PDB file of C-alpha atoms in Angstrom:
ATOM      1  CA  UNK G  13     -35.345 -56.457  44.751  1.00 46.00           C
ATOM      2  CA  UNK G  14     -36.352 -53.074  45.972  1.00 55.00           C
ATOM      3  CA  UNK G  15     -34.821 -49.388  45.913  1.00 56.00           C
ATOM      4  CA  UNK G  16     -32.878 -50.279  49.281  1.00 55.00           C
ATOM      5  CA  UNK G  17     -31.496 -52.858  47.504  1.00 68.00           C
ATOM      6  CA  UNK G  18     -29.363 -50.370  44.940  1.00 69.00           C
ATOM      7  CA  UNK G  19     -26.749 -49.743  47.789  1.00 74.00           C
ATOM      8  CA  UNK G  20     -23.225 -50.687  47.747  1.00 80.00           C
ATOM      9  CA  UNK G  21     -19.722 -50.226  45.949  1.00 85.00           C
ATOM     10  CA  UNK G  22     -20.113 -52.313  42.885  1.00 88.00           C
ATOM     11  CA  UNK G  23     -23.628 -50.974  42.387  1.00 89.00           C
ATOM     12  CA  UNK G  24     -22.556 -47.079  42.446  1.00 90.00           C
ATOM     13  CA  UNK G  25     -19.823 -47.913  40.370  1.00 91.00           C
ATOM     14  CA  UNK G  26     -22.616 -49.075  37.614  1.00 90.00           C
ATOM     15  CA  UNK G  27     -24.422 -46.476  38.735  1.00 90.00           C
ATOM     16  CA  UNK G  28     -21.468 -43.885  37.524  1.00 90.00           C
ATOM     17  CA  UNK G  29     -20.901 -45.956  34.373  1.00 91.00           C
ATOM     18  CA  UNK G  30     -24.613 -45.526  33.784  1.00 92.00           C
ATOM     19  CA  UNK G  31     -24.593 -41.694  34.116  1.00 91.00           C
ATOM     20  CA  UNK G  32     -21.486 -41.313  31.587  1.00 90.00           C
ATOM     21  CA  UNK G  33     -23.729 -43.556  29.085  1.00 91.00           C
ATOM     22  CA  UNK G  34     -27.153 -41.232  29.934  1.00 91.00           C
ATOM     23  CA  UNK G  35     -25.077 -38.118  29.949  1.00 88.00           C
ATOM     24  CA  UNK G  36     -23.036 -39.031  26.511  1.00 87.00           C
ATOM     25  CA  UNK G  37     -26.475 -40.189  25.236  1.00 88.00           C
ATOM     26  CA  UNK G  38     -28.611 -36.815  25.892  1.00 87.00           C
ATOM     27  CA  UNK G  39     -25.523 -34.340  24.499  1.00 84.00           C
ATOM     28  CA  UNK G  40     -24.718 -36.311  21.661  1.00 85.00           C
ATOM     29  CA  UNK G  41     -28.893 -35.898  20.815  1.00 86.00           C
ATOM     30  CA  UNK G  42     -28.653 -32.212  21.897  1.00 82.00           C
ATOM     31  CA  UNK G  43     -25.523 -32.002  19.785  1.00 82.00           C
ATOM     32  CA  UNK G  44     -27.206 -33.308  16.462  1.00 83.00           C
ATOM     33  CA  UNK G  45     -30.176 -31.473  16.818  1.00 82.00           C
ATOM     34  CA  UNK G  46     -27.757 -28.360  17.706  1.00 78.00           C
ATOM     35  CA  UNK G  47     -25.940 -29.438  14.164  1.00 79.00           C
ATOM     36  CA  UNK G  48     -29.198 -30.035  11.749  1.00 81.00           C
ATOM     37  CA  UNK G  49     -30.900 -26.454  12.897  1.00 79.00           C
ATOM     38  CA  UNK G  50     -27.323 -24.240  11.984  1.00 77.00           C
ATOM     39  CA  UNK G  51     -27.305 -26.438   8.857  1.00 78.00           C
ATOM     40  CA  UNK G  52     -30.716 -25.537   7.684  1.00 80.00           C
ATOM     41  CA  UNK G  53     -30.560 -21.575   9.063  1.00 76.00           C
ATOM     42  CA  UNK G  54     -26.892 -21.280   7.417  1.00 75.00           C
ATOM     43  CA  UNK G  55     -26.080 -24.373   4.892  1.00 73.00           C
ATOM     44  CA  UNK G  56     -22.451 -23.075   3.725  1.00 75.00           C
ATOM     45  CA  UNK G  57     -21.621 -23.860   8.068  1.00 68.00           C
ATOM     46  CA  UNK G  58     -20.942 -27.186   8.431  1.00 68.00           C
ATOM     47  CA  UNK G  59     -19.952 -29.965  11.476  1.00 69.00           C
ATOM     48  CA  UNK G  60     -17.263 -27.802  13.237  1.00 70.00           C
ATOM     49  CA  UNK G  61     -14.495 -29.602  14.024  1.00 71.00           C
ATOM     50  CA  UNK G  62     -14.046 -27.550  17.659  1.00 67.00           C
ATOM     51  CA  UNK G  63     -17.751 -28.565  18.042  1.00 71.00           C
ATOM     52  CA  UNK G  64     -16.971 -32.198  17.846  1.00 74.00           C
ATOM     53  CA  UNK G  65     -13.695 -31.295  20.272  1.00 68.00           C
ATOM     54  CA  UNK G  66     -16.183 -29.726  22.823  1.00 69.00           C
ATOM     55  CA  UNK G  67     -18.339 -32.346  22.947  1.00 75.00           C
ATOM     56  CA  UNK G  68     -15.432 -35.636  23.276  1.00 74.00           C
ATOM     57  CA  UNK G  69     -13.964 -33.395  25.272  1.00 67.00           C
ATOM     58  CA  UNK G  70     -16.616 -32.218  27.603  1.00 72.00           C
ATOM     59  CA  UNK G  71     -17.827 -36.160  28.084  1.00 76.00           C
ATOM     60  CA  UNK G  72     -14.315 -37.225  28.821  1.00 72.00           C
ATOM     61  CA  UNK G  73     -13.759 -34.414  31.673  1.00 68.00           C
ATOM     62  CA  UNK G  74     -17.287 -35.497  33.086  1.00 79.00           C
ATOM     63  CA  UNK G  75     -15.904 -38.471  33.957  1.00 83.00           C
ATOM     64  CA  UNK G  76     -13.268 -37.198  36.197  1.00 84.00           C
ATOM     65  CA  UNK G  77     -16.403 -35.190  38.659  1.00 85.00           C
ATOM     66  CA  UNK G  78     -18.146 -38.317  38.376  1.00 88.00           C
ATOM     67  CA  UNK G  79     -15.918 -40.551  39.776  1.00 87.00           C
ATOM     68  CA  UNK G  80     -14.301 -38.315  41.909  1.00 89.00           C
ATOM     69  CA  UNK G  81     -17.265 -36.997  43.598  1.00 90.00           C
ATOM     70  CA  UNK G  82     -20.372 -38.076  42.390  1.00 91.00           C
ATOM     71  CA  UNK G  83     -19.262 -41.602  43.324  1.00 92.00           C
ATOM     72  CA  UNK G  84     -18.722 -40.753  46.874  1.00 94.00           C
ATOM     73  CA  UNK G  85     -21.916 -38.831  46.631  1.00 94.00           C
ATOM     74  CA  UNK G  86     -23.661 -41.799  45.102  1.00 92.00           C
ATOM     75  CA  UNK G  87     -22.986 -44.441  48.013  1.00 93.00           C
ATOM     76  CA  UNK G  88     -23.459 -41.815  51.081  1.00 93.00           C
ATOM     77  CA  UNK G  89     -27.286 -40.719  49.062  1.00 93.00           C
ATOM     78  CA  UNK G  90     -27.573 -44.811  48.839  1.00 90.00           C
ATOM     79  CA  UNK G  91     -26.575 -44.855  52.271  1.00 90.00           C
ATOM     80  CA  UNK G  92     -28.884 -42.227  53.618  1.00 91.00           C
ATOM     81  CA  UNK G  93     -31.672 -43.286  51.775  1.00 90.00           C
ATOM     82  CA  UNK G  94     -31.532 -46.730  53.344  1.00 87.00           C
ATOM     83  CA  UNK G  95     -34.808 -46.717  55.217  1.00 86.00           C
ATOM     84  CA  UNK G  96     -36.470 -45.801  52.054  1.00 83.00           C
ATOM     85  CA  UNK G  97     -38.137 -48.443  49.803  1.00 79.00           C
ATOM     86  CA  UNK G  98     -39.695 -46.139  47.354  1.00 85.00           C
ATOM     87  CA  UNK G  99     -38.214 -46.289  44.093  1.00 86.00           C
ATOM     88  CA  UNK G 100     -39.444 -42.782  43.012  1.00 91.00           C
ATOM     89  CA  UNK G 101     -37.682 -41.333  46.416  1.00 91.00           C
ATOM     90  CA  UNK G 102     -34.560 -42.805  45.201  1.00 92.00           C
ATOM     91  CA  UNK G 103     -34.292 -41.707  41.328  1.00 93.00           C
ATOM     92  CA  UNK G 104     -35.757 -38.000  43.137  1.00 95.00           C
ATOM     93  CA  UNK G 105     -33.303 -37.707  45.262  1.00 95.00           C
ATOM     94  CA  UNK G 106     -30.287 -38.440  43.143  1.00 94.00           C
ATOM     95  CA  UNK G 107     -31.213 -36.375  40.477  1.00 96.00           C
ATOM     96  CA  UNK G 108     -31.615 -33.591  42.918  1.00 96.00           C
ATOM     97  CA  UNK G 109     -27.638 -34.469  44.547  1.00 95.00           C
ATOM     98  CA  UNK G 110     -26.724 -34.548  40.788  1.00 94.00           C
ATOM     99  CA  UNK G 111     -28.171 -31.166  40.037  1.00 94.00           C
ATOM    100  CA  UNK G 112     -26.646 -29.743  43.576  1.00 95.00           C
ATOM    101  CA  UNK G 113     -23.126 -31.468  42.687  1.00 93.00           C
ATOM    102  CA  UNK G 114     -22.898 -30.148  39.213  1.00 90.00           C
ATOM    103  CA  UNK G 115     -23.571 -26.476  39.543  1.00 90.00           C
ATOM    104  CA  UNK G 116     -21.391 -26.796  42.718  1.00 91.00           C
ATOM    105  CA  UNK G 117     -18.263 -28.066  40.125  1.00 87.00           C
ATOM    106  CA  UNK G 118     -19.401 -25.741  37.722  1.00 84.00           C
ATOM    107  CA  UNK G 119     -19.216 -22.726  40.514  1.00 86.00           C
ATOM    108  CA  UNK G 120     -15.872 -24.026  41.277  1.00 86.00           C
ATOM    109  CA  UNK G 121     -14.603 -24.032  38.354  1.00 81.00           C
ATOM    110  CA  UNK G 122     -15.730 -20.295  37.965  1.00 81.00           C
ATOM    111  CA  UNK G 123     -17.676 -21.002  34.857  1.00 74.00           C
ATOM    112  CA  UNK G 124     -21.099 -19.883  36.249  1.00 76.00           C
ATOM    113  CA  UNK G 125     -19.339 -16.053  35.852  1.00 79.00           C
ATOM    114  CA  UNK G 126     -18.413 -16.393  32.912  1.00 75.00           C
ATOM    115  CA  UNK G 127     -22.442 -17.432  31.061  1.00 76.00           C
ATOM    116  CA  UNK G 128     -25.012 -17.298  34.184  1.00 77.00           C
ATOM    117  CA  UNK G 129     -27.105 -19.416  32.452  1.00 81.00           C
ATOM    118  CA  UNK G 130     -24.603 -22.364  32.720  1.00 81.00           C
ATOM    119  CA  UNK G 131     -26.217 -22.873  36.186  1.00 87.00           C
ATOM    120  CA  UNK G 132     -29.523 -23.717  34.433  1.00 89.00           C
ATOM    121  CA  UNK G 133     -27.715 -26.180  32.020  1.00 84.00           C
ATOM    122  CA  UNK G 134     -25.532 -27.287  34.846  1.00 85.00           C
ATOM    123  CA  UNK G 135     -28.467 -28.369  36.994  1.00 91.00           C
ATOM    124  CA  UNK G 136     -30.409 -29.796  34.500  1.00 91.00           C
ATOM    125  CA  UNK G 137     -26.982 -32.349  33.845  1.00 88.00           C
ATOM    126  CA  UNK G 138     -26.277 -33.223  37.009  1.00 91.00           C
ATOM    127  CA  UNK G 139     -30.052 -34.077  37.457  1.00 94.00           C
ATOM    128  CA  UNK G 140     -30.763 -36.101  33.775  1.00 93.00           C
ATOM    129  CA  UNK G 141     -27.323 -38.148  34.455  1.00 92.00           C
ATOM    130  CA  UNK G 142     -27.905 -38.641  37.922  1.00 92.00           C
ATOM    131  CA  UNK G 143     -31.275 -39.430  38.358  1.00 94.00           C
ATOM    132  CA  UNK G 144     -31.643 -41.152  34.952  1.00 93.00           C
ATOM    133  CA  UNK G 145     -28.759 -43.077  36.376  1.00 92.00           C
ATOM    134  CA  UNK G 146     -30.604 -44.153  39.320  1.00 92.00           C
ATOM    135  CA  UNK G 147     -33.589 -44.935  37.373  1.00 92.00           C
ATOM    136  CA  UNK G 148     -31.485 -46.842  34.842  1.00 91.00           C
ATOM    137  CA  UNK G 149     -30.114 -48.728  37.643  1.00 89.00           C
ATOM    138  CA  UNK G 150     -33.297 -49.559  39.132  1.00 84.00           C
ATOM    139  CA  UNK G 151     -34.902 -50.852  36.451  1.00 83.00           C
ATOM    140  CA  UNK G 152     -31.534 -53.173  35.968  1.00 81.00           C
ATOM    141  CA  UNK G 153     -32.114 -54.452  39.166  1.00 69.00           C
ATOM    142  CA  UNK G 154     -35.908 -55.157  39.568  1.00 68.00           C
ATOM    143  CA  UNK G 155     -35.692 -57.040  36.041  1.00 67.00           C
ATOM    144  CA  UNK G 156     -33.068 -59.597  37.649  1.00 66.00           C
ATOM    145  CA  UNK G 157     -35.680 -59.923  40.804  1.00 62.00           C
ATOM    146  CA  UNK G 158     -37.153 -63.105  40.652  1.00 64.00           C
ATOM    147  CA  UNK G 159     -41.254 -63.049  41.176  1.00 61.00           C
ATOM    148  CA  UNK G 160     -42.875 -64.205  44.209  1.00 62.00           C
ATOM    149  CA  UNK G 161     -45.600 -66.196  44.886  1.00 59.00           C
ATOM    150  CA  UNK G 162     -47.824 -62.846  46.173  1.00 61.00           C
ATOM    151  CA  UNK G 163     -46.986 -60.684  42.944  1.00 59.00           C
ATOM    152  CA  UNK G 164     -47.628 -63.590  40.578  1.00 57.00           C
ATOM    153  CA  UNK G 165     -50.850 -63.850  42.037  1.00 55.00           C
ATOM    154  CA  UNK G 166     -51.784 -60.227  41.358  1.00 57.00           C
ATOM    155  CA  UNK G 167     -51.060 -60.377  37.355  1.00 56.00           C
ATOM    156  CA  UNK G 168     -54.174 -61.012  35.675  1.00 57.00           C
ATOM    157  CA  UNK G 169     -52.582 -64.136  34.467  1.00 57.00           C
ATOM    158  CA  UNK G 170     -51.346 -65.341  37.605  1.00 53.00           C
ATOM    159  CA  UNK G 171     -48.006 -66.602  38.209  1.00 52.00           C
ATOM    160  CA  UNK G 172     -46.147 -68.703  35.224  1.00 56.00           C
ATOM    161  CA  UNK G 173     -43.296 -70.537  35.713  1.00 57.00           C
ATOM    162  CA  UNK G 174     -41.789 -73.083  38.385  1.00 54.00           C
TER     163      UNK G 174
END
């Protein structure tokens, strides 16, 4: 298989599925690490209950955005990107309509006013889940692609198998 073939409904859909998982992946890191360094600069502060709220909270709610639009926006990039076989193109591109989509939601939602630096966090978001999404995907796919003759021939090995 090849980067055109990561097109259609059922795909995007893992493709969205994938991004929740990437995106509840990196925050729940970022949250820990967030956690252990106020824990060793203050030790009486402890796991915040609100923090743990934010965070369910905040993955839950990215859901809605991503199905809502980033799953349009997922099958018209696919779409559009049709013509282009190069993996790198692909996971490139997305991350970049991820970045664009989120700090588009997050200017719509008129939190960008309120910490300007949001933008910043919103971009970098939208491109991780996105694009780490895509590459997720990818990778998914080109494992399930059998080997031909031609790229068997070009391991050092040569090709093994029937």
């Amino acid at each position: 298989m090849t980067a055109q073939d990561v097109r259609g409904v059922g795909v995007i859909a893992a493709l969205c599925v994938r991004c929740v998982a990437v995106l509840t992946v990196v925050n729940t890191v970022l949250f820990v690490v967030a956690v252990v360094v106020s824990t060793t600069l203050d030790p009486q502060a402890g796991v915040s209950p609100t923090a743990v709220y934010i965070l369910v909270v905040g993955l839950l709610v990215a859901c809605v955005p991503i199905l809502l639009v980033g799953f349009p926006a997922g099958v018209l990039t696919a779409h559009l990107l049709r013509g282009s076989s190069r993996e790198r193109v692909h996971v490139l591109v997305f991350a970049l309509v991820g970045a664009v989509l989120s700090v588009t939601i997050f200017a719509t939602l008129d939190y960008l006013s309120v910490v300007p630096w949001f933008t910043l966090v919103a971009a970098a978001e939208g491109a991780v889940g996105a694009g780490g999404a895509r590459w997720w995907t990818g990778r998914m796919h080109a494992r399930r692609a059998p080997i031909d003759d031609a790229q068997g021939a070009a391991l050092p090995w040569g090709r093994i198998g029937p």
